[in-house]
Short mmCIF file of C-alpha atoms in Angstrom, two decimals:
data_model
loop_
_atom_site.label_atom_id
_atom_site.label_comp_id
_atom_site.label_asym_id
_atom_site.label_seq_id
_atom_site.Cartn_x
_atom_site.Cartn_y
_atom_site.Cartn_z
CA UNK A 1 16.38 7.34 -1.25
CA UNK A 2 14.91 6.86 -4.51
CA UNK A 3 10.92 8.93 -5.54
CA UNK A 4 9.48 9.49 -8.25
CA UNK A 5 6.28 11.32 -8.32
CA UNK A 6 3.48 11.98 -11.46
CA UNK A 7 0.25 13.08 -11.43
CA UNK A 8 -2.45 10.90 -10.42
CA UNK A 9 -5.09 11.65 -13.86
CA UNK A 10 -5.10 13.37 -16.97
CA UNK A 11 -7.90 13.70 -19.50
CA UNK A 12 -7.42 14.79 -23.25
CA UNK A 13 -9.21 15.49 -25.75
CA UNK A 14 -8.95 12.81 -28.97
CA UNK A 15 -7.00 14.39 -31.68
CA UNK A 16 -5.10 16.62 -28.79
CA UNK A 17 -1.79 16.47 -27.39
CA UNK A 18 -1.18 14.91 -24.01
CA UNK A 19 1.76 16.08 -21.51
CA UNK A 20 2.12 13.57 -18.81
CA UNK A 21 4.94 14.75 -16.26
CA UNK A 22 7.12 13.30 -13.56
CA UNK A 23 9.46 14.76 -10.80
CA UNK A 24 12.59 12.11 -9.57
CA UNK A 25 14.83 13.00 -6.68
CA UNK A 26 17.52 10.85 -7.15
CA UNK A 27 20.08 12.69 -8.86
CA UNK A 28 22.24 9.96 -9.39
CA UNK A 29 19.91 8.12 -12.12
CA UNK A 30 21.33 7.06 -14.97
CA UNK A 31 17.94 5.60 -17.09
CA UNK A 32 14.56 7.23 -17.24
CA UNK A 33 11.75 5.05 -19.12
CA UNK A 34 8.10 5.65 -19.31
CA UNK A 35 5.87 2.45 -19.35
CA UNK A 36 2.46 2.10 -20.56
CA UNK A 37 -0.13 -0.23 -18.77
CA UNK A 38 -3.48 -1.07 -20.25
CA UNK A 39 -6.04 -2.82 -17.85
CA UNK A 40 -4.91 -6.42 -16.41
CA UNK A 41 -2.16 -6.01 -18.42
CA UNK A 42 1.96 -6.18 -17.76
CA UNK A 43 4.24 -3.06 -18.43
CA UNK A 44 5.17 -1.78 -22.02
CA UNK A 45 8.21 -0.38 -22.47
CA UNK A 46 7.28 3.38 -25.04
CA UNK A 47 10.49 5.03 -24.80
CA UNK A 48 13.75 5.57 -22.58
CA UNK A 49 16.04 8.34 -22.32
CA UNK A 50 19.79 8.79 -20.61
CA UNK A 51 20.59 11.10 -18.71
CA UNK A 52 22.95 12.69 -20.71
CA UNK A 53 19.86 13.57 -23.35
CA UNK A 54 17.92 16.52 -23.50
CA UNK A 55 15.32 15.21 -25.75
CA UNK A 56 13.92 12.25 -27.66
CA UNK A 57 11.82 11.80 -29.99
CA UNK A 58 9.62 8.64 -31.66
CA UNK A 59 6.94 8.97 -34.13
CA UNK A 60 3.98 10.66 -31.44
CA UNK A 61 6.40 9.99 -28.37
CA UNK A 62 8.71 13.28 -27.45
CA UNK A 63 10.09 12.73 -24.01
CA UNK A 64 11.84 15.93 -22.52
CA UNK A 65 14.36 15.73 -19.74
CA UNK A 66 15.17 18.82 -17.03
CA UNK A 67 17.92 17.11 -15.46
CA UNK A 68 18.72 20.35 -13.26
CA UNK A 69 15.03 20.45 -12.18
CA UNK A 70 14.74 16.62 -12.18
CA UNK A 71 11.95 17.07 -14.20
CA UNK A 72 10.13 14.07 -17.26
CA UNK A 73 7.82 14.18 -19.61
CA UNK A 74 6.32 12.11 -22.35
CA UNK A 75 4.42 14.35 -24.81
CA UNK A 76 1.71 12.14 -26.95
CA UNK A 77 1.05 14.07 -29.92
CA UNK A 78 -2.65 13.58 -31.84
CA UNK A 79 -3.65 11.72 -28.85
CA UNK A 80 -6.18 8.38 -29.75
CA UNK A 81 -8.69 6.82 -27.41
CA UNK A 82 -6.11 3.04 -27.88
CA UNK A 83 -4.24 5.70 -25.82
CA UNK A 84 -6.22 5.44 -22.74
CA UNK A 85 -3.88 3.18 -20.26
CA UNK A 86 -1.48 3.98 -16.81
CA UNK A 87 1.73 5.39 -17.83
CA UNK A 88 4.88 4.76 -15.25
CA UNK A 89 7.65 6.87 -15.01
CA UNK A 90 10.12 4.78 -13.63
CA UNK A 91 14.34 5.70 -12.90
CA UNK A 92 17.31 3.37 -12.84
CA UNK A 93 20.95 4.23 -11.18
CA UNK A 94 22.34 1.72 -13.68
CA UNK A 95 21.26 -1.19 -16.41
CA UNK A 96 21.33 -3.60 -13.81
CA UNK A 97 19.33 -1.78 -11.23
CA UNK A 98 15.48 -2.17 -10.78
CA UNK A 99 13.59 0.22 -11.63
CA UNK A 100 11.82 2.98 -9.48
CA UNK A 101 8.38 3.42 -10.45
CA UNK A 102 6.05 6.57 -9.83
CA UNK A 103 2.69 5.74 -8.89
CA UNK A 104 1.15 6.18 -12.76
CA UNK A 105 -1.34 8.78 -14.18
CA UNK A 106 -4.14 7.49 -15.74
CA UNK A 107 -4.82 8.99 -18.90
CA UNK A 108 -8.26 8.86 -20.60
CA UNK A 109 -9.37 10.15 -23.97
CA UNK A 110 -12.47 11.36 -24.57
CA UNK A 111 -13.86 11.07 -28.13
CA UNK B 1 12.47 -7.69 -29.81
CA UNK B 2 12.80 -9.45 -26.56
CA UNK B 3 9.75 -10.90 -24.73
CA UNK B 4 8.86 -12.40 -21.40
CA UNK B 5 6.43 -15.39 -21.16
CA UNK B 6 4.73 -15.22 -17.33
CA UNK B 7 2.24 -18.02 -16.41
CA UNK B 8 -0.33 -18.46 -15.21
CA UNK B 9 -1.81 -15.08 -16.06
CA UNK B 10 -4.67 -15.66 -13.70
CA UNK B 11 -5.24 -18.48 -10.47
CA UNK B 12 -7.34 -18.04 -7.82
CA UNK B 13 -6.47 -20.58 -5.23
CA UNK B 14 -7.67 -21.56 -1.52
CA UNK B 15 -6.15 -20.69 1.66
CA UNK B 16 -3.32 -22.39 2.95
CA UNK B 17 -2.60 -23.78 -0.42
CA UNK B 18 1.17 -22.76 -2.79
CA UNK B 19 1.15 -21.00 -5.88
CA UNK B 20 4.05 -21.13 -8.58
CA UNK B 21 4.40 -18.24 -10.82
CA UNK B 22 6.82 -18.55 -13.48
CA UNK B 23 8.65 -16.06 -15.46
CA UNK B 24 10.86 -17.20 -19.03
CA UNK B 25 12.53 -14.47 -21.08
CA UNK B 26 12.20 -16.21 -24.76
CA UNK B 27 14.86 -14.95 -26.79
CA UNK B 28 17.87 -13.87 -24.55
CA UNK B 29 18.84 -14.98 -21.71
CA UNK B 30 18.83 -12.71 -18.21
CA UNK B 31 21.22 -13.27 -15.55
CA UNK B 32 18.63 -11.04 -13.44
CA UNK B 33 15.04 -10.69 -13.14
CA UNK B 34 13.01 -8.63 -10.85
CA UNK B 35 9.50 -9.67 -9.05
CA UNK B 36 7.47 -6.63 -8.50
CA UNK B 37 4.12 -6.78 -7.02
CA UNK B 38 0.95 -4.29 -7.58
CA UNK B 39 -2.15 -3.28 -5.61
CA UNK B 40 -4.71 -2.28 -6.98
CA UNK B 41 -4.83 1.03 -8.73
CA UNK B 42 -1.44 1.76 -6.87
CA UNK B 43 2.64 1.08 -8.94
CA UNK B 44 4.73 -1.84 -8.57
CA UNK B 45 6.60 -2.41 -5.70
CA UNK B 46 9.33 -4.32 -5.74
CA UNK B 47 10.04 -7.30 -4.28
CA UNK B 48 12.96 -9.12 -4.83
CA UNK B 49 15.84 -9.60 -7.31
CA UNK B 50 16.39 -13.21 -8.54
CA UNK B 51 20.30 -13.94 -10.03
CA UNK B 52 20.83 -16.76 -11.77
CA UNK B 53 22.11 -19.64 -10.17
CA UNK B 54 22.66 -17.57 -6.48
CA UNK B 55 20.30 -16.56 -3.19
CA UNK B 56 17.36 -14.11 -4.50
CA UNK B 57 17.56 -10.26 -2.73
CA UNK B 58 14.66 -9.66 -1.05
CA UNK B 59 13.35 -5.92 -0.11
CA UNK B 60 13.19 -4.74 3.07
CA UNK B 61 9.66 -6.39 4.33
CA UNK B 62 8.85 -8.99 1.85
CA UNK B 63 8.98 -12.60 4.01
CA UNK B 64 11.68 -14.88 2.05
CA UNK B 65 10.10 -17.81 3.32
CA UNK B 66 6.96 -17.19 2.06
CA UNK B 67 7.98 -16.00 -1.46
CA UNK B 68 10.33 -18.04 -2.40
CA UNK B 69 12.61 -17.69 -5.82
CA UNK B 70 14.22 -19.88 -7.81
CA UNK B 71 16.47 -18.62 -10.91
CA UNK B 72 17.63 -22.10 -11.61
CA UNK B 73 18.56 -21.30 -15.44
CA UNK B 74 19.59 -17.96 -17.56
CA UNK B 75 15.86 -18.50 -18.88
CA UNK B 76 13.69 -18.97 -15.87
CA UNK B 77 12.80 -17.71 -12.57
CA UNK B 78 10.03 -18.65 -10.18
CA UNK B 79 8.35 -17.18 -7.38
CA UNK B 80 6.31 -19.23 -5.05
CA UNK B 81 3.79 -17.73 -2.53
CA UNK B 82 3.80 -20.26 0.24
CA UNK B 83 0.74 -20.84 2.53
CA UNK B 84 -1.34 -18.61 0.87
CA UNK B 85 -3.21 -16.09 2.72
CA UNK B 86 -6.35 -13.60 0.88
CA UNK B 87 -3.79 -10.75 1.58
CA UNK B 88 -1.60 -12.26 -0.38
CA UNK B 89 -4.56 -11.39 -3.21
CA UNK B 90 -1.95 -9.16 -5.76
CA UNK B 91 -1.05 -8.48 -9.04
CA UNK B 92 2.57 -9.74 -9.39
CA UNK B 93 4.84 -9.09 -11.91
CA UNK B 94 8.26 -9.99 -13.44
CA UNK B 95 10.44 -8.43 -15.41
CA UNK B 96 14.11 -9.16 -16.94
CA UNK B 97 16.97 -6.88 -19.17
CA UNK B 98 18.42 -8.41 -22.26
CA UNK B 99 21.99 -8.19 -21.07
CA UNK B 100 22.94 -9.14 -24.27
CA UNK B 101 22.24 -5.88 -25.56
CA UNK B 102 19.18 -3.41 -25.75
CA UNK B 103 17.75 -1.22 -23.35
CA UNK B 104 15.00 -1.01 -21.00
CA UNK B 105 13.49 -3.51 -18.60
CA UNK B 106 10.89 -6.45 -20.62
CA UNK B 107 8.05 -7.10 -18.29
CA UNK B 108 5.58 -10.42 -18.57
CA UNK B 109 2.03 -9.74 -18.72
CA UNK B 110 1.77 -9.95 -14.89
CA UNK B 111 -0.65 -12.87 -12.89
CA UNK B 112 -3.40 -11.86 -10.89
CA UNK B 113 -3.66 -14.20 -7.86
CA UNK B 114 -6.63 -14.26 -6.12
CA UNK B 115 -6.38 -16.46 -2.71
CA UNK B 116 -9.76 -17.66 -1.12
#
């Protein structure tokens, strides 16, 4: 079946890059997003990328895919402290499907 | 871009009692929408799919009869959490795809329920 795994934390300095990463074993997937989640808060979509990508980028958001390795990550360049949230990696087999989530790293920024 | 409206964003309710959550995408309409519950400091699981004017899909371990879903419009689906238990205490979630276009899954802001 469907995983997707991430690392649990992550802490960056403000001003720094962060590299948030995420494994998926269903080779199959079609949609890879990465959602951020502030406290008591619903999901925010940041970015997507299909499977047929290598790489996307938006403004401080560069997601890199490893589709061979199964391997995602969101890069957050010049990292803030409004950064400091739970970002889901999440896959979809299709536009229809639901999503897949990992179990979200928690990123904090220290000032 | 597109939005979904979820209400309430917070109840706390007794035991034994029913709790309506509802879920509205705005500005397109969504033949499918997805109810995905989280635990504390743990993802969203899913629950169920809701389609439009059909039977919702329920996952493997989530009791039908005590959440029921209703998609009775392209705009609207509602989950009800029967007979509510303090287990039952969750973060739940909907979400919906503009299938007119767009990618990526809108989610509401999610309800906290809180059963005492």
């Amino acid at each position: 079946g469907e995983d997707v795994e991430q690392s649990l934390f992550l802490s960056v300095r403000e001003g720094d890059s962060s590299v948030i990463n995420c494994t998926y074993t269903d080779s199959s997937s079609t949609y890879l997003y990465w959602y951020k989640q502030e406290p008591g808060a619903g999901l925010q979509l940041l970015t997507y990328i299909f499977s047929n990508m290598d790489m996307k980028q938006d403004q401080r958001l560069t997601v890199l895919l490893n589709k061979k390795d199964k391997h995602l990550s969101l890069r957050i360049a010049d990292t803030q402290t409004g950064d400091s949230a739970i970002y889901f990696c999440a896959e979809s087999l299709s536009g229809n499907t639901p999503l897949v989530f990992g179990k979200g790293t928690r990123l904090s920024v220290i000032a | 871009g597109a939005v979904v409206s979820q209400h309430p964003s917070r109840v706390i309710c007794k035991s034994g009692t029913s709790v309506k959550i509802e879920c509205r995408s705005l500005d397109f309409q969504a033949t499918t929408m997805f109810w995905y519950r989280q635990f504390p400091k743990q993802s969203l699981m899913l629950m169920a799919t809701s389609n439009e004017g059909s039977k919702a899909t329920y996952e493997q371990g989530v009791e039908k009869d005590k959440f029921l879903i209703n998609h009775a419009s392209l705009t609207l689906s509602t989950l009800t959490v029967t007979s509510a238990h303090p287990e039952d205490s969750s973060f739940y979630i909907c979400s919906a795809r503009d299938t007119g276009g767009g990618h990526g899954y809108t989610f509401g802001s999610g309800t906290r329920l809180t059963v005492v």
